[in-house]
Amino acid sequence: MTGIEELLSRALLVRERSMPRDIVPPRTSAPALEDPAQAAQNTPGGSRHAAAEGLRALCEALVRHTPPRTMARFVTHQAPEPGAALVLACVLQLTDTNEGARFWWQYAAGAGQAAAAYCLYLHHLALGERDTADFWHRQTDDVQPPPSAPTSTTPAPGTRQTTASPAPPPPTSCASCAT
């Protein structure tokens, strides 16, 4: 038995794994073609075309206004930087590579990038996938940025740490004390 086989033989297997249900029920039939007038009413920005144009404009703005140092941090020691993944997704979207764009938007949205969740909202809206679009629209409010690193409160070497004493209570005035 090799070393890896020995390690695997001692591995703990999960008997009952809880998996969340899919957010969008699977389609049982081909999507019905939608009347353009009805599509304009069902989409909160006008139409699928308006959602696609909005996504394109958002992607162009994100790509143009992202500092180069953000993209330099795309590859880190552990996982790609979420901000750079968002920009990569936009570049892929602008080059009509929708599957790759969706993957990186999902990655960035899961890491706290609300703009990525909004891009996914527009993407699914442009595809006519209203339920999935609604899910991602709700995520724009729920996405929270990752917590920042705590600031150190230890004093620098060679300095004394002082603690601030509480402020004295404000003076009270009363009629009998006034002179």
C-alpha positions as protocol buffer text, in pm:
chain_id: "A"
residue {
  index: 1
  type: MET
  ca { x: 0 y: 0 z: 0 }
}
residue {
  index: 2
  type: THR
  ca { x: 142 y: 339 z: -100 }
}
residue {
  index: 3
  type: GLY
  ca { x: 144 y: 640 z: 128 }
}
residue {
  index: 4
  type: ILE
  ca { x: -148 y: 808 z: -47 }
}
residue {
  index: 5
  type: GLU
  ca { x: -354 y: 489 z: -37 }
}
residue {
  index: 6
  type: GLU
  ca { x: -288 y: 461 z: 336 }
}
residue {
  index: 7
  type: LEU
  ca { x: -400 y: 821 z: 393 }
}
residue {
  index: 8
  type: LEU
  ca { x: -712 y: 770 z: 185 }
}
residue {
  index: 9
  type: SER
  ca { x: -801 y: 452 z: 372 }
}
residue {
  index: 10
  type: ARG
  ca { x: -817 y: 656 z: 695 }
}
residue {
  index: 11
  type: ALA
  ca { x: -1021 y: 940 z: 542 }
}
residue {
  index: 12
  type: LEU
  ca { x: -1352 y: 1024 z: 704 }
}
residue {
  index: 13
  type: LEU
  ca { x: -1641 y: 1009 z: 462 }
}
residue {
  index: 14
  type: VAL
  ca { x: -1945 y: 1226 z: 510 }
}
residue {
  index: 15
  type: ARG
  ca { x: -2250 y: 1004 z: 522 }
}
residue {
  index: 16
  type: GLU
  ca { x: -2524 y: 1266 z: 485 }
}
residue {
  index: 17
  type: ARG
  ca { x: -2427 y: 1578 z: 302 }
}
residue {
  index: 18
  type: SER
  ca { x: -2673 y: 1864 z: 303 }
}
residue {
  index: 19
  type: MET
  ca { x: -2686 y: 2038 z: -31 }
}
residue {
  index: 20
  type: PRO
  ca { x: -2887 y: 2355 z: -85 }
}
residue {
  index: 21
  type: ARG
  ca { x: -3164 y: 2329 z: -339 }
}
residue {
  index: 22
  type: ASP
  ca { x: -3107 y: 2487 z: -674 }
}
residue {
  index: 23
  type: ILE
  ca { x: -3237 y: 2842 z: -676 }
}
residue {
  index: 24
  type: VAL
  ca { x: -3399 y: 2809 z: -1016 }
}
residue {
  index: 25
  type: PRO
  ca { x: -3621 y: 2512 z: -1096 }
}
residue {
  index: 26
  type: PRO
  ca { x: -3509 y: 2321 z: -1403 }
}
residue {
  index: 27
  type: ARG
  ca { x: -3691 y: 2399 z: -1725 }
}
residue {
  index: 28
  type: THR
  ca { x: -3913 y: 2114 z: -1836 }
}
residue {
  index: 29
  type: SER
  ca { x: -3991 y: 2257 z: -2178 }
}
residue {
  index: 30
  type: ALA
  ca { x: -3835 y: 2489 z: -2431 }
}
residue {
  index: 31
  type: PRO
  ca { x: -3883 y: 2856 z: -2345 }
}
residue {
  index: 32
  type: ALA
  ca { x: -4176 y: 3018 z: -2517 }
}
residue {
  index: 33
  type: LEU
  ca { x: -4097 y: 3299 z: -2753 }
}
residue {
  index: 34
  type: GLU
  ca { x: -4194 y: 3623 z: -2592 }
}
residue {
  index: 35
  type: ASP
  ca { x: -4379 y: 3905 z: -2757 }
}
residue {
  index: 36
  type: PRO
  ca { x: -4146 y: 4213 z: -2768 }
}
residue {
  index: 37
  type: ALA
  ca { x: -4417 y: 4431 z: -2614 }
}
residue {
  index: 38
  type: GLN
  ca { x: -4462 y: 4185 z: -2328 }
}
residue {
  index: 39
  type: ALA
  ca { x: -4085 y: 4161 z: -2278 }
}
residue {
  index: 40
  type: ALA
  ca { x: -4067 y: 4538 z: -2248 }
}
residue {
  index: 41
  type: GLN
  ca { x: -4331 y: 4531 z: -1974 }
}
residue {
  index: 42
  type: ASN
  ca { x: -4174 y: 4241 z: -1782 }
}
residue {
  index: 43
  type: THR
  ca { x: -3825 y: 4385 z: -1765 }
}
residue {
  index: 44
  type: PRO
  ca { x: -3765 y: 4673 z: -1521 }
}
residue {
  index: 45
  type: GLY
  ca { x: -3534 y: 4861 z: -1755 }
}
residue {
  index: 46
  type: GLY
  ca { x: -3726 y: 4822 z: -2073 }
}
residue {
  index: 47
  type: SER
  ca { x: -3624 y: 4504 z: -2255 }
}
residue {
  index: 48
  type: ARG
  ca { x: -3366 y: 4231 z: -2278 }
}
residue {
  index: 49
  type: HIS
  ca { x: -3178 y: 4455 z: -2518 }
}
residue {
  index: 50
  type: ALA
  ca { x: -3171 y: 4733 z: -2259 }
}
residue {
  index: 51
  type: ALA
  ca { x: -3033 y: 4490 z: -1998 }
}
residue {
  index: 52
  type: ALA
  ca { x: -2764 y: 4374 z: -2241 }
}
residue {
  index: 53
  type: GLU
  ca { x: -2672 y: 4734 z: -2323 }
}
residue {
  index: 54
  type: GLY
  ca { x: -2663 y: 4821 z: -1952 }
}
residue {
  index: 55
  type: LEU
  ca { x: -2434 y: 4525 z: -1885 }
}
residue {
  index: 56
  type: ARG
  ca { x: -2205 y: 4627 z: -2168 }
}
residue {
  index: 57
  type: ALA
  ca { x: -2188 y: 4986 z: -2040 }
}
residue {
  index: 58
  type: LEU
  ca { x: -2119 y: 4869 z: -1684 }
}
residue {
  index: 59
  type: CYS
  ca { x: -1844 y: 4634 z: -1804 }
}
residue {
  index: 60
  type: GLU
  ca { x: -1682 y: 4904 z: -2012 }
}
residue {
  index: 61
  type: ALA
  ca { x: -1684 y: 5141 z: -1714 }
}
residue {
  index: 62
  type: LEU
  ca { x: -1539 y: 4878 z: -1479 }
}
residue {
  index: 63
  type: VAL
  ca { x: -1262 y: 4788 z: -1723 }
}
residue {
  index: 64
  type: ARG
  ca { x: -1173 y: 5150 z: -1799 }
}
residue {
  index: 65
  type: HIS
  ca { x: -1168 y: 5271 z: -1440 }
}
residue {
  index: 66
  type: THR
  ca { x: -996 y: 4981 z: -1266 }
}
residue {
  index: 67
  type: PRO
  ca { x: -639 y: 5064 z: -1166 }
}
residue {
  index: 68
  type: PRO
  ca { x: -376 y: 4835 z: -1322 }
}
residue {
  index: 69
  type: ARG
  ca { x: -250 y: 4735 z: -976 }
}
residue {
  index: 70
  type: THR
  ca { x: -585 y: 4563 z: -915 }
}
residue {
  index: 71
  type: MET
  ca { x: -527 y: 4336 z: -1212 }
}
residue {
  index: 72
  type: ALA
  ca { x: -170 y: 4271 z: -1101 }
}
residue {
  index: 73
  type: ARG
  ca { x: -316 y: 4119 z: -784 }
}
residue {
  index: 74
  type: PHE
  ca { x: -536 y: 3876 z: -980 }
}
residue {
  index: 75
  type: VAL
  ca { x: -317 y: 3579 z: -906 }
}
residue {
  index: 76
  type: THR
  ca { x: -231 y: 3551 z: -540 }
}
residue {
  index: 77
  type: HIS
  ca { x: -76 y: 3274 z: -336 }
}
residue {
  index: 78
  type: GLN
  ca { x: -413 y: 3119 z: -252 }
}
residue {
  index: 79
  type: ALA
  ca { x: -695 y: 3234 z: -478 }
}
residue {
  index: 80
  type: PRO
  ca { x: -758 y: 3503 z: -738 }
}
residue {
  index: 81
  type: GLU
  ca { x: -835 y: 3850 z: -603 }
}
residue {
  index: 82
  type: PRO
  ca { x: -1215 y: 3908 z: -627 }
}
residue {
  index: 83
  type: GLY
  ca { x: -1185 y: 4265 z: -759 }
}
residue {
  index: 84
  type: ALA
  ca { x: -963 y: 4149 z: -1042 }
}
residue {
  index: 85
  type: ALA
  ca { x: -1195 y: 3853 z: -1110 }
}
residue {
  index: 86
  type: LEU
  ca { x: -1478 y: 4102 z: -1159 }
}
residue {
  index: 87
  type: VAL
  ca { x: -1277 y: 4294 z: -1418 }
}
residue {
  index: 88
  type: LEU
  ca { x: -1170 y: 3972 z: -1592 }
}
residue {
  index: 89
  type: ALA
  ca { x: -1537 y: 3870 z: -1613 }
}
residue {
  index: 90
  type: CYS
  ca { x: -1618 y: 4204 z: -1774 }
}
residue {
  index: 91
  type: VAL
  ca { x: -1338 y: 4164 z: -2027 }
}
residue {
  index: 92
  type: LEU
  ca { x: -1472 y: 3818 z: -2111 }
}
residue {
  index: 93
  type: GLN
  ca { x: -1824 y: 3960 z: -2146 }
}
residue {
  index: 94
  type: LEU
  ca { x: -1703 y: 4232 z: -2380 }
}
residue {
  index: 95
  type: THR
  ca { x: -1538 y: 3965 z: -2597 }
}
residue {
  index: 96
  type: ASP
  ca { x: -1862 y: 3758 z: -2604 }
}
residue {
  index: 97
  type: THR
  ca { x: -1727 y: 3482 z: -2378 }
}
residue {
  index: 98
  type: ASN
  ca { x: -2040 y: 3458 z: -2166 }
}
residue {
  index: 99
  type: GLU
  ca { x: -1972 y: 3129 z: -1987 }
}
residue {
  index: 100
  type: GLY
  ca { x: -1633 y: 3241 z: -1862 }
}
residue {
  index: 101
  type: ALA
  ca { x: -1772 y: 3579 z: -1762 }
}
residue {
  index: 102
  type: ARG
  ca { x: -2051 y: 3419 z: -1561 }
}
residue {
  index: 103
  type: PHE
  ca { x: -1805 y: 3194 z: -1378 }
}
residue {
  index: 104
  type: TRP
  ca { x: -1584 y: 3487 z: -1267 }
}
residue {
  index: 105
  type: TRP
  ca { x: -1885 y: 3703 z: -1174 }
}
residue {
  index: 106
  type: GLN
  ca { x: -2011 y: 3422 z: -953 }
}
residue {
  index: 107
  type: TYR
  ca { x: -1667 y: 3390 z: -797 }
}
residue {
  index: 108
  type: ALA
  ca { x: -1645 y: 3764 z: -729 }
}
residue {
  index: 109
  type: ALA
  ca { x: -2004 y: 3788 z: -602 }
}
residue {
  index: 110
  type: GLY
  ca { x: -1938 y: 3503 z: -360 }
}
residue {
  index: 111
  type: ALA
  ca { x: -1635 y: 3693 z: -233 }
}
residue {
  index: 112
  type: GLY
  ca { x: -1833 y: 4009 z: -156 }
}
residue {
  index: 113
  type: GLN
  ca { x: -1832 y: 4207 z: -481 }
}
residue {
  index: 114
  type: ALA
  ca { x: -2183 y: 4356 z: -508 }
}
residue {
  index: 115
  type: ALA
  ca { x: -2105 y: 4485 z: -859 }
}
residue {
  index: 116
  type: ALA
  ca { x: -2049 y: 4126 z: -971 }
}
residue {
  index: 117
  type: ALA
  ca { x: -2392 y: 4025 z: -840 }
}
residue {
  index: 118
  type: TYR
  ca { x: -2541 y: 4316 z: -1032 }
}
residue {
  index: 119
  type: CYS
  ca { x: -2359 y: 4208 z: -1348 }
}
residue {
  index: 120
  type: LEU
  ca { x: -2511 y: 3863 z: -1304 }
}
residue {
  index: 121
  type: TYR
  ca { x: -2853 y: 4024 z: -1262 }
}
residue {
  index: 122
  type: LEU
  ca { x: -2814 y: 4211 z: -1591 }
}
residue {
  index: 123
  type: HIS
  ca { x: -2665 y: 3906 z: -1764 }
}
residue {
  index: 124
  type: HIS
  ca { x: -2958 y: 3679 z: -1675 }
}
residue {
  index: 125
  type: LEU
  ca { x: -3208 y: 3954 z: -1748 }
}
residue {
  index: 126
  type: ALA
  ca { x: -3058 y: 3991 z: -2096 }
}
residue {
  index: 127
  type: LEU
  ca { x: -3099 y: 3616 z: -2146 }
}
residue {
  index: 128
  type: GLY
  ca { x: -3463 y: 3632 z: -2039 }
}
residue {
  index: 129
  type: GLU
  ca { x: -3398 y: 3425 z: -1725 }
}
residue {
  index: 130
  type: ARG
  ca { x: -3617 y: 3631 z: -1494 }
}
residue {
  index: 131
  type: ASP
  ca { x: -3607 y: 3400 z: -1188 }
}
residue {
  index: 132
  type: THR
  ca { x: -3229 y: 3379 z: -1188 }
}
residue {
  index: 133
  type: ALA
  ca { x: -3202 y: 3753 z: -1253 }
}
residue {
  index: 134
  type: ASP
  ca { x: -3426 y: 3822 z: -953 }
}
residue {
  index: 135
  type: PHE
  ca { x: -3208 y: 3597 z: -736 }
}
residue {
  index: 136
  type: TRP
  ca { x: -2894 y: 3791 z: -830 }
}
residue {
  index: 137
  type: HIS
  ca { x: -3071 y: 4124 z: -788 }
}
residue {
  index: 138
  type: ARG
  ca { x: -3154 y: 4027 z: -428 }
}
residue {
  index: 139
  type: GLN
  ca { x: -2787 y: 3935 z: -379 }
}
residue {
  index: 140
  type: THR
  ca { x: -2675 y: 4289 z: -458 }
}
residue {
  index: 141
  type: ASP
  ca { x: -2827 y: 4393 z: -125 }
}
residue {
  index: 142
  type: ASP
  ca { x: -2706 y: 4084 z: 63 }
}
residue {
  index: 143
  type: VAL
  ca { x: -2343 y: 4084 z: -53 }
}
residue {
  index: 144
  type: GLN
  ca { x: -2115 y: 4214 z: 216 }
}
residue {
  index: 145
  type: PRO
  ca { x: -1749 y: 4298 z: 163 }
}
residue {
  index: 146
  type: PRO
  ca { x: -1506 y: 4073 z: 345 }
}
residue {
  index: 147
  type: PRO
  ca { x: -1407 y: 4203 z: 687 }
}
residue {
  index: 148
  type: SER
  ca { x: -1098 y: 4418 z: 688 }
}
residue {
  index: 149
  type: ALA
  ca { x: -791 y: 4316 z: 882 }
}
residue {
  index: 150
  type: PRO
  ca { x: -801 y: 4435 z: 1243 }
}
residue {
  index: 151
  type: THR
  ca { x: -579 y: 4727 z: 1322 }
}
residue {
  index: 152
  type: SER
  ca { x: -306 y: 4668 z: 1571 }
}
residue {
  index: 153
  type: THR
  ca { x: -333 y: 4850 z: 1902 }
}
residue {
  index: 154
  type: THR
  ca { x: 12 y: 4760 z: 2027 }
}
residue {
  index: 155
  type: PRO
  ca { x: 241 y: 5058 z: 2074 }
}
residue {
  index: 156
  type: ALA
  ca { x: 548 y: 5102 z: 1861 }
}
residue {
  index: 157
  type: PRO
  ca { x: 878 y: 4994 z: 2020 }
}
residue {
  index: 158
  type: GLY
  ca { x: 1020 y: 5258 z: 2250 }
}
residue {
  index: 159
  type: THR
  ca { x: 685 y: 5427 z: 2319 }
}
residue {
  index: 160
  type: ARG
  ca { x: 457 y: 5399 z: 2617 }
}
residue {
  index: 161
  type: GLN
  ca { x: 103 y: 5288 z: 2582 }
}
residue {
  index: 162
  type: THR
  ca { x: -128 y: 5536 z: 2747 }
}
residue {
  index: 163
  type: THR
  ca { x: -486 y: 5486 z: 2826 }
}
residue {
  index: 164
  type: ALA
  ca { x: -718 y: 5776 z: 2803 }
}
residue {
  index: 165
  type: SER
  ca { x: -890 y: 5855 z: 3128 }
}
residue {
  index: 166
  type: PRO
  ca { x: -1262 y: 5909 z: 3109 }
}
residue {
  index: 167
  type: ALA
  ca { x: -1373 y: 6267 z: 3069 }
}
residue {
  index: 168
  type: PRO
  ca { x: -1503 y: 6427 z: 3388 }
}
residue {
  index: 169
  type: PRO
  ca { x: -1877 y: 6477 z: 3401 }
}
residue {
  index: 170
  type: PRO
  ca { x: -1998 y: 6819 z: 3291 }
}
residue {
  index: 171
  type: PRO
  ca { x: -2056 y: 7067 z: 3572 }
}
residue {
  index: 172
  type: THR
  ca { x: -2409 y: 7094 z: 3689 }
}
residue {
  index: 173
  type: SER
  ca { x: -2557 y: 7423 z: 3785 }
}
residue {
  index: 174
  type: CYS
  ca { x: -2823 y: 7480 z: 4035 }
}
residue {
  index: 175
  type: ALA
  ca { x: -2996 y: 7790 z: 4162 }
}
residue {
  index: 176
  type: SER
  ca { x: -2846 y: 7764 z: 4514 }
}
residue {
  index: 177
  type: CYS
  ca { x: -2486 y: 7732 z: 4377 }
}
residue {
  index: 178
  type: ALA
  ca { x: -2501 y: 8036 z: 4152 }
}
residue {
  index: 179
  type: THR
  ca { x: -2330 y: 8346 z: 4282 }
}
